[in-house]
Coordinates of C-alpha atoms in Angstrom, one line a residue:
X140 CA 0.0 0.3 -0.3
X141 CA 1.3 3.4 -0.6
X142 CA 1.8 6.0 1.5
X143 CA 3.7 8.9 -0.4
X144 CA 3.3 12.3 0.9
X145 CA 3.2 14.7 -1.8
X146 CA 6.2 17.5 -1.7
X147 CA 5.7 20.3 0.1
X148 CA 2.4 19.2 1.6
X149 CA 4.5 19.1 5.1
X150 CA 6.2 22.3 6.1
X151 CA 9.7 21.2 7.5
X152 CA 10.5 21.4 10.8
X153 CA 13.0 23.5 10.7
X154 CA 10.7 26.2 9.2
X155 CA 7.8 26.3 11.4
X156 CA 7.2 27.7 15.1
X157 CA 10.4 26.5 17.5
X158 CA 9.2 23.7 19.8
X159 CA 7.3 24.8 23.4
X160 CA 7.4 28.6 21.7
X161 CA 3.8 28.4 23.3
X162 CA 3.3 31.8 21.6
X163 CA -0.4 31.5 21.7
X164 CA -0.2 30.3 25.1
X165 CA 1.9 33.7 26.4
X166 CA -0.8 35.8 25.0
X167 CA -3.4 33.9 27.3
X168 CA -1.0 33.8 30.0
X169 CA -0.8 37.7 30.0
X170 CA -4.9 37.8 29.7
X171 CA -5.0 35.9 33.0
X172 CA -2.2 37.9 34.6
X173 CA -4.4 41.2 33.4
X174 CA -7.5 39.9 34.7
X175 CA -6.0 38.6 38.5
X176 CA -4.3 42.3 38.3
X177 CA -7.9 44.0 38.2
X178 CA -8.8 41.3 40.7
X179 CA -6.0 42.3 43.5
X180 CA -7.4 45.7 42.9
X181 CA -10.4 44.9 43.6
X182 CA -9.3 43.3 46.9
X183 CA -7.0 46.2 47.8
X184 CA -9.7 48.6 47.0
X185 CA -11.7 48.1 50.4
X186 CA -8.4 48.4 52.9
X187 CA -7.2 51.6 50.6
X188 CA -11.0 53.2 51.0
X189 CA -11.1 52.5 54.9
X190 CA -14.8 50.1 54.0
X191 CA -15.9 47.9 56.5
X192 CA -14.3 45.3 57.7
X193 CA -16.4 42.6 56.0
X194 CA -15.6 44.4 52.9
X195 CA -12.0 44.4 54.1
X196 CA -12.1 40.5 54.6
X197 CA -14.2 39.7 51.5
X198 CA -11.2 41.8 49.5
X199 CA -8.0 39.2 51.0
X200 CA -10.3 36.8 49.9
X201 CA -10.4 37.5 46.2
X202 CA -6.7 38.3 46.4
X203 CA -6.2 34.7 48.0
X204 CA -8.3 32.1 48.3
X205 CA -9.5 31.6 51.9
X206 CA -7.0 34.8 52.9
X207 CA -10.5 36.5 54.2
X208 CA -10.8 33.8 56.8
X209 CA -7.3 34.8 58.5
X210 CA -8.9 38.2 58.5
X211 CA -11.8 37.3 60.4
X212 CA -9.6 36.2 63.0
X213 CA -10.2 33.9 65.8
X214 CA -11.8 30.7 65.2
X215 CA -12.4 31.2 61.2
X216 CA -8.8 31.1 60.7
X217 CA -9.3 26.9 61.3
X218 CA -11.5 27.7 58.1
X219 CA -8.0 28.7 56.0
X220 CA -6.7 25.6 55.5
X221 CA -10.1 23.6 54.8
X222 CA -10.5 27.0 51.6
X223 CA -7.4 26.2 50.5
X224 CA -7.8 22.0 50.5
X225 CA -11.2 22.8 48.7
X226 CA -9.8 25.4 46.0
X227 CA -7.3 22.3 45.2
X228 CA -10.0 19.9 44.9
X229 CA -11.9 22.5 42.8
X230 CA -8.6 22.9 40.5
X231 CA -8.4 19.4 40.4
X232 CA -12.2 18.8 39.4
X233 CA -11.4 21.5 36.4
X234 CA -8.6 19.9 35.5
X235 CA -10.5 16.0 35.4
X236 CA -13.7 17.4 34.6
X237 CA -13.6 20.2 33.0
X238 CA -15.6 21.8 35.9
X239 CA -14.6 25.5 35.7
X240 CA -17.4 26.9 37.8
X241 CA -15.8 24.6 41.0
X242 CA -12.7 26.7 41.5
X243 CA -14.7 29.9 41.0
X244 CA -17.4 28.8 43.3
X245 CA -15.1 27.8 46.3
X246 CA -12.9 31.3 45.3
X247 CA -15.5 33.8 45.2
X248 CA -17.9 32.1 47.9
X249 CA -15.3 31.9 50.2
X250 CA -14.4 35.5 50.1
X251 CA -18.6 36.2 50.2
X252 CA -18.6 34.1 53.1
X253 CA -15.6 35.8 54.9
X254 CA -16.9 38.7 54.6
X255 CA -20.1 37.9 56.1
X256 CA -18.2 36.0 59.2
X257 CA -16.4 39.4 59.7
X258 CA -16.6 41.3 62.9
X259 CA -15.8 44.9 63.8
X260 CA -12.6 45.0 62.2
X261 CA -9.7 42.7 60.4
X262 CA -6.6 40.9 62.2
X263 CA -4.0 43.7 61.6
X264 CA -1.3 41.1 60.3
X265 CA -4.2 39.3 57.6
X266 CA -2.7 42.0 54.6
X267 CA 0.9 40.8 55.5
X268 CA 0.0 37.0 55.4
X269 CA -2.3 37.6 52.5
X270 CA 0.8 38.9 50.4
X271 CA 3.3 36.6 52.0
X272 CA 0.7 33.8 51.0
X273 CA 0.2 35.3 47.3
X274 CA 4.1 35.6 47.0
X275 CA 5.1 32.6 48.1
X276 CA 2.3 30.3 45.7
X277 CA 3.3 32.4 43.0
X278 CA 7.1 32.0 43.8
X279 CA 6.5 28.0 44.1
X280 CA 5.1 28.2 40.4
X281 CA 7.7 30.0 38.6
X282 CA 10.4 27.3 40.4
X283 CA 8.4 24.6 39.1
X284 CA 8.0 25.9 36.0
X285 CA 11.7 26.9 35.7
X286 CA 12.8 23.6 36.7
X287 CA 10.4 22.3 34.0
X288 CA 12.2 24.3 31.8
X289 CA 15.4 23.6 32.5
X290 CA 15.1 19.6 32.3
X291 CA 13.7 20.5 28.9
X292 CA 16.9 22.7 28.1
X293 CA 18.7 19.8 29.4
X294 CA 17.1 16.9 27.1
X295 CA 16.8 18.9 24.2
X296 CA 20.9 19.9 24.0
X297 CA 21.5 16.2 24.6
X298 CA 19.3 15.0 21.9
X299 CA 20.7 17.7 19.6
X300 CA 23.9 15.5 19.6
X301 CA 22.5 12.2 20.1
X302 CA 19.4 12.3 17.5
X303 CA 20.9 12.7 14.3
X304 CA 22.2 9.3 14.7
X305 CA 19.6 8.0 16.5
X306 CA 17.3 8.8 13.3
X307 CA 19.5 7.1 11.2
X308 CA 18.8 4.2 13.7
X309 CA 15.4 4.1 13.5
X310 CA 15.9 3.8 9.1
X311 CA 18.1 1.2 9.5
X312 CA 16.4 -1.1 11.9
X313 CA 13.0 -0.8 10.3
X314 CA 11.4 -3.1 8.6
X315 CA 8.9 -2.8 5.7
X316 CA 5.4 -3.5 6.0
X317 CA 4.1 -6.8 3.8
X318 CA 2.9 -5.4 0.2
X319 CA -1.1 -5.6 -0.3
X320 CA -2.3 -9.1 -0.4
X321 CA 0.4 -10.6 1.1
X322 CA -0.8 -10.5 4.6
X323 CA -2.6 -13.1 6.9
X324 CA -3.3 -13.2 10.4
X325 CA -1.7 -16.0 12.6
X326 CA -3.9 -17.9 14.9
X327 CA -2.4 -16.0 17.9
X328 CA -3.7 -12.9 15.9
X329 CA -7.0 -14.3 15.7
X330 CA -6.9 -15.2 19.4
X331 CA -6.7 -11.8 20.2
X332 CA -8.8 -10.0 17.3
X333 CA -11.7 -12.2 18.7
X334 CA -11.4 -10.4 22.0
X335 CA -12.6 -7.3 20.1
X336 CA -15.1 -9.3 18.1
X337 CA -16.7 -10.7 21.2
X338 CA -17.4 -7.4 22.4
X339 CA -18.6 -6.1 18.9
X340 CA -20.7 -8.7 18.2
X341 CA -22.9 -8.5 21.2
X342 CA -26.2 -6.3 21.2
X343 CA -25.6 -2.6 20.8
X344 CA -27.0 -2.0 24.4
X345 CA -24.6 -4.7 25.9
X346 CA -21.3 -4.4 27.4
X347 CA -20.3 -7.3 29.0
X348 CA -16.2 -7.1 29.2
X349 CA -16.2 -3.5 29.5
X350 CA -14.8 -1.4 32.2
X351 CA -17.9 0.6 33.5
X352 CA -16.7 2.8 36.3
X353 CA -17.2 6.7 35.1
X354 CA -18.1 8.5 32.0
X355 CA -15.6 11.8 32.6
X356 CA -12.0 10.8 32.8
X357 CA -10.1 8.3 30.9
X358 CA -11.9 4.6 31.6
X359 CA -14.7 6.2 29.8
X360 CA -16.6 3.5 27.6
X361 CA -16.3 5.8 24.9
X362 CA -12.6 5.2 24.8
X363 CA -13.0 1.2 25.0
X364 CA -15.8 1.9 22.0
X365 CA -12.9 4.0 19.8
X366 CA -9.9 1.7 20.5
X367 CA -11.9 -1.9 19.9
X368 CA -13.0 0.2 16.4
X369 CA -9.1 0.8 16.2
X370 CA -8.5 -3.3 16.1
X371 CA -11.0 -4.3 14.0
X372 CA -10.3 -1.4 11.2
X373 CA -7.0 -2.4 11.2
X374 CA -7.3 -6.2 10.4
X375 CA -10.0 -4.8 8.2
X376 CA -7.8 -2.7 6.1
X377 CA -4.6 -4.7 6.3
X378 CA -5.5 -8.4 6.8
X379 CA -9.4 -9.2 5.7
X380 CA -10.4 -5.8 3.2
X381 CA -12.6 -8.1 1.2
X382 CA -14.1 -9.6 4.0
X383 CA -17.6 -8.2 5.5
X384 CA -20.1 -10.1 7.3
X385 CA -19.6 -10.1 11.1
X386 CA -16.6 -8.1 10.6
X387 CA -18.9 -5.2 9.8
X388 CA -21.3 -5.6 12.3
X389 CA -19.2 -6.2 15.2
X390 CA -17.9 -2.3 13.8
X391 CA -21.7 -0.9 13.4
X392 CA -22.6 -2.3 17.4
X393 CA -19.9 -0.5 18.4
X394 CA -20.7 2.1 16.4
X395 CA -24.4 1.8 17.5
X396 CA -22.9 1.9 20.9
X397 CA -21.9 5.7 21.2
X398 CA -25.3 6.4 20.6
X399 CA -26.4 4.9 24.3
X400 CA -27.2 7.1 26.7
X401 CA -24.6 5.6 29.3
X402 CA -22.0 7.1 26.8
X403 CA -22.6 10.6 25.9
X404 CA -24.9 11.8 28.5
X405 CA -22.4 13.1 30.8
X406 CA -22.1 16.0 28.0
X407 CA -24.6 17.6 29.9
X408 CA -22.7 18.3 33.1
X409 CA -19.2 19.3 31.6
X410 CA -20.9 21.7 29.0
X411 CA -22.4 23.0 31.9
X412 CA -20.0 23.3 34.4
X413 CA -17.5 24.2 31.3
X414 CA -19.4 25.8 28.8
X415 CA -21.8 27.4 31.2
X416 CA -23.9 26.4 28.3
X417 CA -27.3 23.8 28.6
X418 CA -27.1 22.6 25.5
X419 CA -27.2 18.7 25.4
X420 CA -25.8 17.9 22.1
X421 CA -22.7 15.9 22.0
X422 CA -20.8 17.1 18.8
X423 CA -21.7 20.6 18.5
X424 CA -18.8 22.4 20.9
X425 CA -15.6 21.4 22.2
X426 CA -16.0 18.1 22.6
X427 CA -12.8 16.2 20.0
X428 CA -12.8 13.7 22.1
X429 CA -16.4 12.5 21.2
X430 CA -17.7 14.1 18.4
X431 CA -13.8 14.0 17.0
X432 CA -12.7 10.5 18.0
X433 CA -16.0 9.1 16.6
X434 CA -16.3 10.5 13.4
X435 CA -12.7 9.3 12.5
X436 CA -13.6 5.6 13.3
X437 CA -16.9 6.4 11.4
X438 CA -15.2 7.6 8.7
X439 CA -12.8 4.9 8.6
X440 CA -15.8 2.4 8.6
X441 CA -17.4 4.1 5.5
X442 CA -14.1 4.4 3.5
X443 CA -13.2 0.5 4.3
X444 CA -16.1 -0.9 3.4
X445 CA -17.9 1.5 0.7
X446 CA -21.1 1.4 3.2
X447 CA -22.9 4.7 3.0
X448 CA -25.4 4.0 5.6
X449 CA -23.4 7.1 8.2
X450 CA -23.6 9.3 5.3
X451 CA -27.7 9.4 5.8
X452 CA -29.6 12.2 7.4
X453 CA -30.2 10.8 11.1
X454 CA -28.3 7.8 10.6
X455 CA -26.3 8.7 14.2
X456 CA -29.0 9.2 16.6
X457 CA -28.4 10.4 20.0
X458 CA -31.7 10.4 22.1
X459 CA -32.0 12.4 25.6
X460 CA -35.8 11.8 25.6
X461 CA -38.9 11.8 23.5
X462 CA -38.8 15.5 23.1
X463 CA -34.9 15.8 22.6
X464 CA -33.2 14.1 20.1
X465 CA -30.3 15.2 17.9
X466 CA -30.1 13.7 14.7
X467 CA -26.3 13.7 12.8
X468 CA -24.6 12.1 10.1
X469 CA -20.9 11.5 9.1
X470 CA -21.1 15.1 7.0
X471 CA -22.6 16.9 10.3
X472 CA -20.4 15.7 12.8
X473 CA -17.6 17.0 10.7
X474 CA -18.9 20.3 10.1
X475 CA -19.2 20.5 13.6
X476 CA -15.4 19.5 14.1
X477 CA -14.8 21.9 11.1
X478 CA -16.7 24.8 13.0
X479 CA -14.4 24.1 16.4
X480 CA -11.4 24.3 14.1
X481 CA -12.1 27.3 13.2
X482 CA -13.2 29.5 16.5
X483 CA -11.3 27.6 19.0
X484 CA -8.4 29.9 20.2
X485 CA -5.7 27.5 19.3
X486 CA -7.4 27.0 15.9
X487 CA -7.2 24.7 14.2
X488 CA -6.4 22.5 17.7
X489 CA -9.8 22.7 19.7
X490 CA -10.7 21.7 23.1
X491 CA -11.3 18.1 24.2
X492 CA -13.5 19.1 26.9
X493 CA -14.1 22.7 27.9
X494 CA -11.4 24.8 28.3
X495 CA -9.2 21.6 28.2
X496 CA -7.1 21.5 25.1
X497 CA -5.2 18.5 24.4
X498 CA -2.5 17.2 22.5
X499 CA -2.9 13.7 21.5
X500 CA -7.0 14.5 21.5
X501 CA -6.0 17.0 18.7
X502 CA -4.5 14.5 16.5
X503 CA -7.0 11.7 16.9
X504 CA -9.8 14.0 16.9
X505 CA -8.7 15.4 13.4
X506 CA -8.2 12.1 11.6
X507 CA -11.5 12.0 10.0
X508 CA -10.8 14.8 8.2
X509 CA -8.3 13.2 6.3
X510 CA -10.1 9.8 5.5
X511 CA -13.5 12.0 4.8
X512 CA -11.3 13.5 1.6
X513 CA -11.4 9.8 -0.2
X514 CA -15.2 9.8 0.8
X515 CA -16.3 13.2 -0.8
X516 CA -13.7 13.7 -2.9
X517 CA -12.7 16.8 -0.9
X518 CA -9.4 18.5 -0.3
X519 CA -9.3 19.7 3.2
X520 CA -6.3 17.7 4.3
X521 CA -3.5 19.5 3.0
X522 CA -4.1 22.8 4.6
X523 CA -5.4 21.3 8.1
X524 CA -1.9 19.5 8.0
X525 CA -0.2 22.6 7.2
X526 CA -2.1 24.8 10.1
X527 CA -1.9 21.8 12.5
X528 CA 2.3 21.5 12.5
X529 CA 3.2 24.5 13.6
X530 CA 0.5 24.8 16.6
X531 CA 1.4 21.3 18.0
X532 CA 5.2 22.5 18.4
X533 CA 4.8 25.4 19.5
X534 CA 1.6 24.7 22.1
X535 CA 1.8 21.3 22.7
X536 CA 5.0 20.2 22.6
X537 CA 7.9 21.0 25.2
X538 CA 11.7 22.9 24.5
X539 CA 12.9 19.3 24.2
X540 CA 10.6 18.5 21.3
X541 CA 8.3 15.9 23.4
X542 CA 4.4 16.0 23.6
X543 CA 3.4 16.8 27.1
X544 CA -0.6 16.6 27.7
X545 CA -2.4 19.9 26.6
X546 CA -2.8 23.4 27.5
X547 CA -5.9 24.8 29.8
X548 CA -7.1 27.1 27.4
X549 CA -8.3 30.1 29.8
X550 CA -5.1 30.2 31.5
X551 CA -2.4 28.9 29.0
X552 CA -0.8 27.0 31.2
X553 CA 0.1 23.0 30.4
X554 CA -2.3 20.9 31.9
X555 CA -0.6 19.7 35.5
X556 CA -1.1 16.1 34.7
X557 CA -1.0 13.3 32.3
X558 CA 2.2 14.1 30.8
X559 CA 4.6 10.7 30.8
X560 CA 6.5 8.2 28.4
X561 CA 3.3 6.6 27.4
X562 CA 1.2 10.1 26.2
X563 CA 4.6 11.2 24.3
X564 CA 4.2 7.1 22.5
X565 CA 0.8 8.0 22.1
X566 CA 1.2 10.8 20.6
X567 CA 4.1 9.3 18.2
X568 CA 1.9 6.8 16.5
X569 CA -0.6 9.1 16.1
X570 CA 1.2 11.7 14.6
X571 CA 2.3 9.7 11.6
X572 CA -0.4 10.0 9.4
X573 CA 0.0 14.2 10.0
X574 CA 3.9 14.7 10.6
X575 CA 6.0 11.5 9.7
X576 CA 9.5 13.6 10.5
X577 CA 7.8 14.2 14.2
X578 CA 6.7 11.0 14.6
X579 CA 10.4 9.5 13.6
X580 CA 11.5 11.8 16.0
X581 CA 9.7 11.1 19.0
X582 CA 10.7 7.2 18.5
X583 CA 14.3 8.2 18.3
X584 CA 14.5 10.1 21.4
X585 CA 11.7 7.4 22.9
X586 CA 13.7 4.7 21.9
X587 CA 17.2 5.8 23.3
X588 CA 15.8 7.5 26.4
X589 CA 13.4 4.7 27.6
X590 CA 14.2 1.5 26.0
X591 CA 16.5 -1.1 27.5
X592 CA 17.5 -4.9 27.2
X593 CA 18.4 -6.8 29.8
X594 CA 21.2 -9.8 29.2
X595 CA 18.5 -12.2 28.4
X596 CA 16.9 -9.9 25.7
X597 CA 14.0 -9.0 28.3
X598 CA 12.7 -5.4 27.8
X599 CA 12.5 -2.8 30.4
X600 CA 10.7 0.6 29.5
X601 CA 11.3 3.8 31.4
X602 CA 8.1 4.8 33.8
X603 CA 7.0 7.7 35.3
X604 CA 4.9 8.1 37.7
X605 CA 1.6 8.5 35.4
X606 CA 3.0 5.4 33.4
X607 CA 2.3 2.9 36.3
X608 CA -1.8 3.6 36.4
X609 CA -3.5 1.9 33.7
X610 CA -5.5 4.9 32.7
X611 CA -7.7 2.3 31.9
X612 CA -9.4 1.2 34.9
X613 CA -7.2 3.2 37.8
X614 CA -5.4 0.2 38.5
X615 CA -1.6 -0.1 39.5
X616 CA -0.2 -1.4 36.1
X617 CA 2.5 -0.5 33.4
X618 CA 0.2 -2.2 30.8
X619 CA -0.6 1.2 29.4
X620 CA 3.2 1.9 28.7
X621 CA 4.1 -0.6 26.8
X622 CA 0.9 -0.5 24.7
X623 CA 1.2 2.5 23.5
X624 CA 5.0 2.0 23.1
X625 CA 4.1 -1.4 21.2
X626 CA 2.1 0.5 18.7
X627 CA 4.5 3.4 18.2
X628 CA 7.5 0.8 17.6
X629 CA 5.4 -1.3 15.0
X630 CA 4.5 1.9 13.2
X631 CA 7.9 2.9 13.2
X632 CA 9.1 -0.8 11.9
X633 CA 10.9 -1.7 15.0
X634 CA 10.4 -5.1 15.2
X635 CA 13.0 -6.0 17.7
X636 CA 11.2 -3.8 20.1
X637 CA 7.9 -4.9 18.9
X638 CA 8.1 -8.3 19.5
X639 CA 10.2 -7.9 22.8
X640 CA 7.2 -5.9 24.1
X641 CA 4.7 -8.9 22.8
X642 CA 7.1 -11.5 25.2
X643 CA 6.8 -9.0 28.0
X644 CA 3.2 -8.8 28.0
X645 CA 2.9 -12.4 27.5
X646 CA 5.0 -12.9 30.7
X647 CA 4.1 -10.4 33.3
X648 CA 0.5 -9.2 32.3
X649 CA -1.3 -12.2 33.0
X650 CA -2.2 -13.5 29.3
X651 CA -5.5 -15.7 29.6
X652 CA -6.6 -18.1 27.1
X653 CA -10.1 -18.9 27.3
X654 CA -12.4 -20.5 24.7
X655 CA -10.0 -19.6 22.0
X656 CA -10.0 -15.6 23.3
X657 CA -7.2 -14.3 24.7
X658 CA -6.8 -11.4 26.6
X659 CA -4.7 -10.1 29.3
X660 CA -6.0 -9.7 32.9
X661 CA -3.4 -7.4 34.1
X662 CA -4.8 -4.8 31.7
X663 CA -7.8 -2.8 30.7
X664 CA -10.6 -2.9 28.1
X665 CA -8.5 -0.4 26.6
X666 CA -5.2 -1.6 26.9
X667 CA -6.6 -4.8 25.9
X668 CA -7.4 -3.5 22.3
X669 CA -4.2 -1.5 21.9
X670 CA -2.2 -4.9 22.4
X671 CA -4.4 -6.0 19.4
X672 CA -3.6 -2.8 17.2
X673 CA 0.2 -3.4 18.3
X674 CA 0.0 -7.1 17.2
X675 CA -1.7 -5.9 14.0
X676 CA -0.1 -3.1 12.9
X677 CA 3.1 -2.7 11.2
X678 CA 5.6 -0.2 9.5
X679 CA 3.6 3.3 8.2
X680 CA 0.2 0.9 9.0
X681 CA -1.7 4.2 10.5
X682 CA -0.2 6.6 8.1
X683 CA -2.0 4.2 5.3
X684 CA -4.9 3.7 7.0
X685 CA -5.6 7.3 7.1
X686 CA -4.1 9.0 4.0
X687 CA -4.7 5.5 1.7
X688 CA -7.3 3.3 3.0
X689 CA -7.6 -0.3 1.8
X690 CA -6.1 -1.4 -1.9
X691 CA -8.2 -0.5 -4.4
X692 CA -9.7 -4.3 -5.0
X693 CA -11.2 -4.0 -1.5
X694 CA -14.4 -2.0 -2.9
X695 CA -14.6 -3.3 -6.4
X696 CA -13.6 -6.8 -6.0
X697 CA -16.0 -10.1 -4.7
X698 CA -16.3 -10.4 -1.0
X699 CA -16.8 -12.9 1.8
X700 CA -20.0 -11.4 2.6
X701 CA -20.9 -14.0 5.1
X702 CA -19.4 -16.8 7.6
X703 CA -20.7 -17.9 10.9
X704 CA -18.6 -16.6 13.9
X705 CA -17.4 -18.1 15.5
X706 CA -16.9 -21.0 13.7
X707 CA -15.0 -19.4 10.7
X708 CA -12.5 -17.3 11.6
X709 CA -10.8 -15.5 8.9
X710 CA -7.0 -14.4 8.5
X711 CA -7.1 -13.4 4.7
X712 CA -9.6 -11.9 2.3
X713 CA -8.0 -10.1 -0.7
X714 CA -9.4 -9.7 -3.9
X715 CA -7.4 -8.0 -6.8
X716 CA -10.7 -6.6 -8.2
X717 CA -11.5 -10.1 -9.8
X718 CA -10.2 -13.4 -8.1
X719 CA -11.0 -13.4 -3.8
X720 CA -8.3 -15.5 -2.4
X721 CA -9.4 -16.5 1.1
X722 CA -7.3 -18.2 4.1
X723 CA -9.8 -19.2 7.1
X724 CA -9.4 -21.0 10.5
X725 CA -11.9 -23.3 12.0
X726 CA -13.1 -21.8 15.2
X727 CA -14.2 -24.6 16.7
X728 CA -14.3 -28.4 15.4
X729 CA -13.0 -29.4 11.4
X730 CA -15.7 -29.9 9.1
X731 CA -17.7 -28.2 6.7
X732 CA -18.8 -24.2 6.7
X733 CA -21.1 -22.3 4.5
X734 CA -20.0 -19.5 2.7
X735 CA -22.2 -16.4 1.6
X736 CA -20.4 -14.4 -1.5
X737 CA -21.3 -10.9 -2.8
X738 CA -20.2 -8.7 -5.2
X739 CA -19.4 -11.2 -7.7
X740 CA -20.3 -10.5 -11.7
X741 CA -23.9 -11.5 -12.5
X742 CA -24.2 -14.9 -14.1
X743 CA -20.5 -15.4 -14.3
X744 CA -18.8 -18.7 -13.8
X745 CA -16.1 -19.0 -10.8
X746 CA -14.1 -21.8 -10.3
X747 CA -13.4 -22.7 -6.4
X748 CA -10.2 -24.0 -5.5
X749 CA -9.1 -26.5 -3.6
X750 CA -12.5 -28.1 -3.9
X751 CA -11.8 -28.1 -7.6
X752 CA -15.8 -26.6 -8.1
X753 CA -17.2 -24.5 -10.5
X754 CA -20.8 -22.2 -9.9
X755 CA -22.0 -19.3 -11.3
X756 CA -23.3 -16.0 -9.5
X757 CA -26.7 -15.2 -9.1
X758 CA -28.1 -12.3 -10.4
X759 CA -27.6 -10.1 -7.6
X760 CA -24.0 -11.2 -7.9
X761 CA -24.1 -13.6 -4.6
X762 CA -23.4 -17.3 -4.2
X763 CA -23.1 -19.8 -1.6
X764 CA -20.6 -22.1 -1.2
X765 CA -19.5 -24.4 1.2
X766 CA -15.9 -25.0 2.0
X767 CA -14.0 -28.1 4.8
X768 CA -12.3 -26.0 7.2
X769 CA -9.3 -28.2 9.0
X770 CA -6.2 -26.1 10.3
X771 CA -5.2 -23.3 7.8
X772 CA -7.5 -23.4 5.1
X773 CA -6.8 -21.7 1.7
X774 CA -9.3 -21.0 -0.9
X775 CA -9.5 -19.0 -3.7
X776 CA -12.3 -17.9 -5.9
X777 CA -11.6 -17.2 -9.4
X778 CA -13.0 -15.8 -12.4
X779 CA -13.5 -18.7 -15.3
X780 CA -12.4 -17.4 -18.5
X781 CA -14.2 -17.9 -21.9

């Protein structure tokens, strides 16, 4: 499959904004500083004007959250540490749940309460304490920022020395993916893929095998659906492009799950508390992690299968109740994304949730616009690629060239959680369809700094604090770290690292095989799905999946339209546009199995090998055949000449 990129389509790294320049974020920080300066002025005014003690206490509470209680003196001083703790909790709620209301309520509500509790005068030492606390807070923030920048500067300088050789080594080690038509899943691959199929083939409203914990953060069911779709769509694009049947059905069921109320109704609260909006539509605004992610997999389904059902108006319906219904389709979801791109502070990067713009989200959530050009014969991708790169380099990466978690839009500061090695690896493989040079650079740095091998060949990855938590279920585990490094290693063709990670997962992460389905007990649903992706991926597969799609015969040649699951496992289904090549395994006992074929030439005769039979397609281009499955079974259907 070709993954060529037109010359000049991507601006060279040395001609765009410098890593970590943060020009837009600097403007946002200056705006935030001006707003705070006004608040300080308001807080000082009651003191300067000798207003009542209540106004003075409230003013100090405006300058520093909780400081008004110090002004009240007496027992009220005991409320100060409580107010500070509550403020940190409110800030965490903003970061973790986009709850921008909470810090405002705690801050200004506390100031008002302190004013109400004030006596005849304030404690004379309170203004000085407020000054010291405020100065100490900003000095601490400045110290942490300088320490972070110093660490990044040291890495930048070290990388300037070793990266040229490291990137050359990436290329030297890289193993190219097999050509189209040569790829075939092994029995081990099929056993892993069945994990995704089992979850996709249950009814739309069924969530057996999912981690149902909460719907605001990284364990949310929507992300589990997305990763399961990734696994199925990679298998279809590269291994079974001419198999529809239960593979298509599993994808449609998973897409259908996105409209189940449990999966999307959380948006009511995030939009209300983050955007101060009562709009219940989960697609409309500042929600790239739902609308953007979902549109990627809906666009991929459409492009891989030729099934245009999601282009029909109302094909994606989100029903709040009998009277409030949001009817969408792929076109409306894409247009909502483009509107967000135009209006966002970091345009074309836009918020994953209100006032929070994440780095990796703004790769994943933008992917649909690459695939959509193939579906609608449009040309949005070149401009998007051109505009995204400088924003990612400037705002979503540090001065060392490593991606960080993202930005708090209102303040222009980095999101103070999530930045870690597995997030960098995730950003790296997701960047490949957009910025192949930065993806390659990220892998060169990650391999040099994070990967080590023991004497027995066992791999160890450097783990930071956040890498030690499985973000899919909040349990202690490094499954996410190894799964994301597996993905980036595969995308860059590093088979040595990829195979070592697979051995490590089998050894240390609780590999379980039950009824022909392989999973990992020490990994969440999200990371089990990511491991499947990593098993199937090969060099530049992510880029090809989004930029080029399946081989031409996938949309024009014969297809295996129906097969019974799990009796028939499809390891390969490929067509050159005329013939159909299949490799099948029995999911249970060996024996005969009926298969339905589609998209044959109506009335034409076809030869079935190895059975040595000839059959004819019906008037609709369909046919039913029977094959004997025993071990690896190769089947070919070729048109009879003459």
